[in-house]
């Protein structure tokens, strides 16, 4: 598990999020709601693909694009079970959350 890294509000626009992601030089951003709870994880590839679509508008918010919205990995989950669930869902990374939904870190599959 890695540290959660940058977290941004899910009402942020795609363009601003992409700038934050590039500026922070990280592979993903964690999304959070107005209460600070984890609502998703977005990668540079997801943001770039969305920007390239015919549906793209410069005011599109992160909460409005299709992303994996969970369920996220619980801090009590056994590592082998978490990895198996990620492989079934074709995820390369999954937020690890506590019982209240706050991000503790990110579990990433080995490359």
Short mmCIF file of C-alpha atoms in Angstrom, two decimals:
data_model
loop_
_atom_site.label_atom_id
_atom_site.label_comp_id
_atom_site.label_asym_id
_atom_site.label_seq_id
_atom_site.Cartn_x
_atom_site.Cartn_y
_atom_site.Cartn_z
CA UNK A 1 0.00 0.00 0.00
CA UNK A 2 1.17 3.49 -0.85
CA UNK A 3 0.35 6.80 0.83
CA UNK A 4 -2.91 8.24 -0.52
CA UNK A 5 -1.18 11.08 -2.35
CA UNK A 6 -3.01 14.13 -3.61
CA UNK A 7 -6.74 14.25 -2.93
CA UNK A 8 -9.07 16.60 -4.78
CA UNK A 9 -12.74 17.46 -4.48
CA UNK A 10 -14.96 15.61 -6.92
CA UNK A 11 -16.50 18.90 -8.08
CA UNK A 12 -13.14 19.95 -9.63
CA UNK A 13 -13.10 20.23 -13.41
CA UNK A 14 -11.30 17.64 -15.52
CA UNK A 15 -8.86 20.26 -16.86
CA UNK A 16 -7.83 21.45 -13.39
CA UNK A 17 -7.52 17.87 -12.13
CA UNK A 18 -5.27 16.97 -15.04
CA UNK A 19 -3.07 19.99 -14.26
CA UNK A 20 -2.86 18.95 -10.59
CA UNK A 21 -2.01 15.38 -11.55
CA UNK A 22 0.74 16.46 -13.95
CA UNK A 23 2.11 19.08 -11.55
CA UNK A 24 2.26 16.62 -8.66
CA UNK A 25 3.87 13.98 -10.90
CA UNK A 26 1.67 11.22 -9.57
CA UNK A 27 -0.11 8.39 -11.40
CA UNK A 28 -3.52 9.09 -9.88
CA UNK A 29 -5.63 11.42 -7.76
CA UNK A 30 -8.06 10.39 -5.07
CA UNK A 31 -11.44 12.05 -5.24
CA UNK A 32 -13.31 13.10 -2.13
CA UNK A 33 -16.76 14.48 -1.41
CA UNK A 34 -17.62 17.62 0.55
CA UNK A 35 -17.14 15.66 3.81
CA UNK A 36 -13.66 14.44 2.82
CA UNK A 37 -14.72 10.83 2.20
CA UNK A 38 -13.21 8.96 -0.71
CA UNK A 39 -15.46 8.83 -3.79
CA UNK A 40 -13.07 7.45 -6.38
CA UNK A 41 -9.67 7.34 -8.00
CA UNK A 42 -8.80 8.87 -11.36
CA UNK A 43 -5.70 8.32 -13.51
CA UNK A 44 -4.06 10.45 -16.16
CA UNK A 45 -5.18 7.97 -18.82
CA UNK A 46 -8.81 8.28 -17.70
CA UNK A 47 -8.68 12.07 -17.75
CA UNK A 48 -6.95 12.17 -21.12
CA UNK A 49 -9.45 9.73 -22.62
CA UNK A 50 -12.33 11.79 -21.32
CA UNK A 51 -10.88 15.02 -22.72
CA UNK A 52 -10.59 13.36 -26.12
CA UNK A 53 -14.23 12.32 -26.29
CA UNK A 54 -16.90 14.08 -28.32
CA UNK A 55 -18.90 14.62 -25.10
CA UNK A 56 -16.13 16.67 -23.47
CA UNK A 57 -16.84 20.18 -22.21
CA UNK A 58 -14.32 22.36 -20.37
CA UNK A 59 -16.67 22.63 -17.39
CA UNK A 60 -17.04 18.88 -16.94
CA UNK A 61 -16.62 17.93 -13.29
CA UNK A 62 -14.85 14.83 -12.06
CA UNK A 63 -18.06 13.57 -10.44
CA UNK A 64 -19.69 13.59 -13.89
CA UNK A 65 -17.27 11.27 -15.66
CA UNK A 66 -17.45 7.47 -15.53
CA UNK A 67 -15.01 6.20 -12.89
CA UNK A 68 -14.79 3.28 -10.54
CA UNK A 69 -16.85 4.41 -7.55
CA UNK A 70 -16.19 1.40 -5.37
CA UNK A 71 -16.57 -0.58 -3.39
CA UNK A 72 -13.11 0.35 -2.24
CA UNK A 73 -10.63 -1.81 -0.39
CA UNK A 74 -11.25 -1.94 3.34
CA UNK A 75 -8.30 -1.60 5.68
CA UNK A 76 -9.35 -4.97 7.16
CA UNK A 77 -9.21 -6.82 3.81
CA UNK A 78 -6.65 -9.59 3.41
CA UNK A 79 -4.09 -8.61 0.76
CA UNK A 80 -4.65 -11.69 -1.42
CA UNK A 81 -8.41 -11.05 -1.42
CA UNK A 82 -7.91 -7.38 -2.30
CA UNK A 83 -5.59 -8.25 -5.19
CA UNK A 84 -8.02 -10.86 -6.51
CA UNK A 85 -10.92 -8.38 -6.39
CA UNK A 86 -8.85 -5.77 -8.21
CA UNK A 87 -7.93 -8.24 -10.95
CA UNK A 88 -11.58 -9.26 -11.43
CA UNK A 89 -12.56 -5.59 -11.77
CA UNK A 90 -9.49 -4.83 -13.97
CA UNK A 91 -8.20 -2.15 -11.58
CA UNK A 92 -4.54 -1.18 -11.41
CA UNK A 93 -5.08 0.76 -8.16
CA UNK A 94 -7.74 0.89 -5.47
CA UNK A 95 -8.24 3.32 -2.59
CA UNK A 96 -7.92 1.77 0.86
CA UNK A 97 -10.50 3.30 3.20
CA UNK A 98 -11.34 3.15 6.88
CA UNK A 99 -14.77 2.30 8.30
CA UNK A 100 -16.01 5.87 7.72
CA UNK A 101 -14.84 6.01 4.08
CA UNK A 102 -11.74 8.19 4.54
CA UNK A 103 -8.73 7.28 2.40
CA UNK A 104 -5.81 5.67 4.22
CA UNK A 105 -3.77 4.81 1.15
CA UNK A 106 -3.82 3.23 -2.29
CA UNK A 107 -3.25 -0.41 -3.10
CA UNK A 108 -1.54 -0.85 -6.47
CA UNK A 109 -1.02 -4.12 -8.31
CA UNK A 110 2.57 -5.02 -9.14
CA UNK A 111 3.50 -4.30 -12.74
#
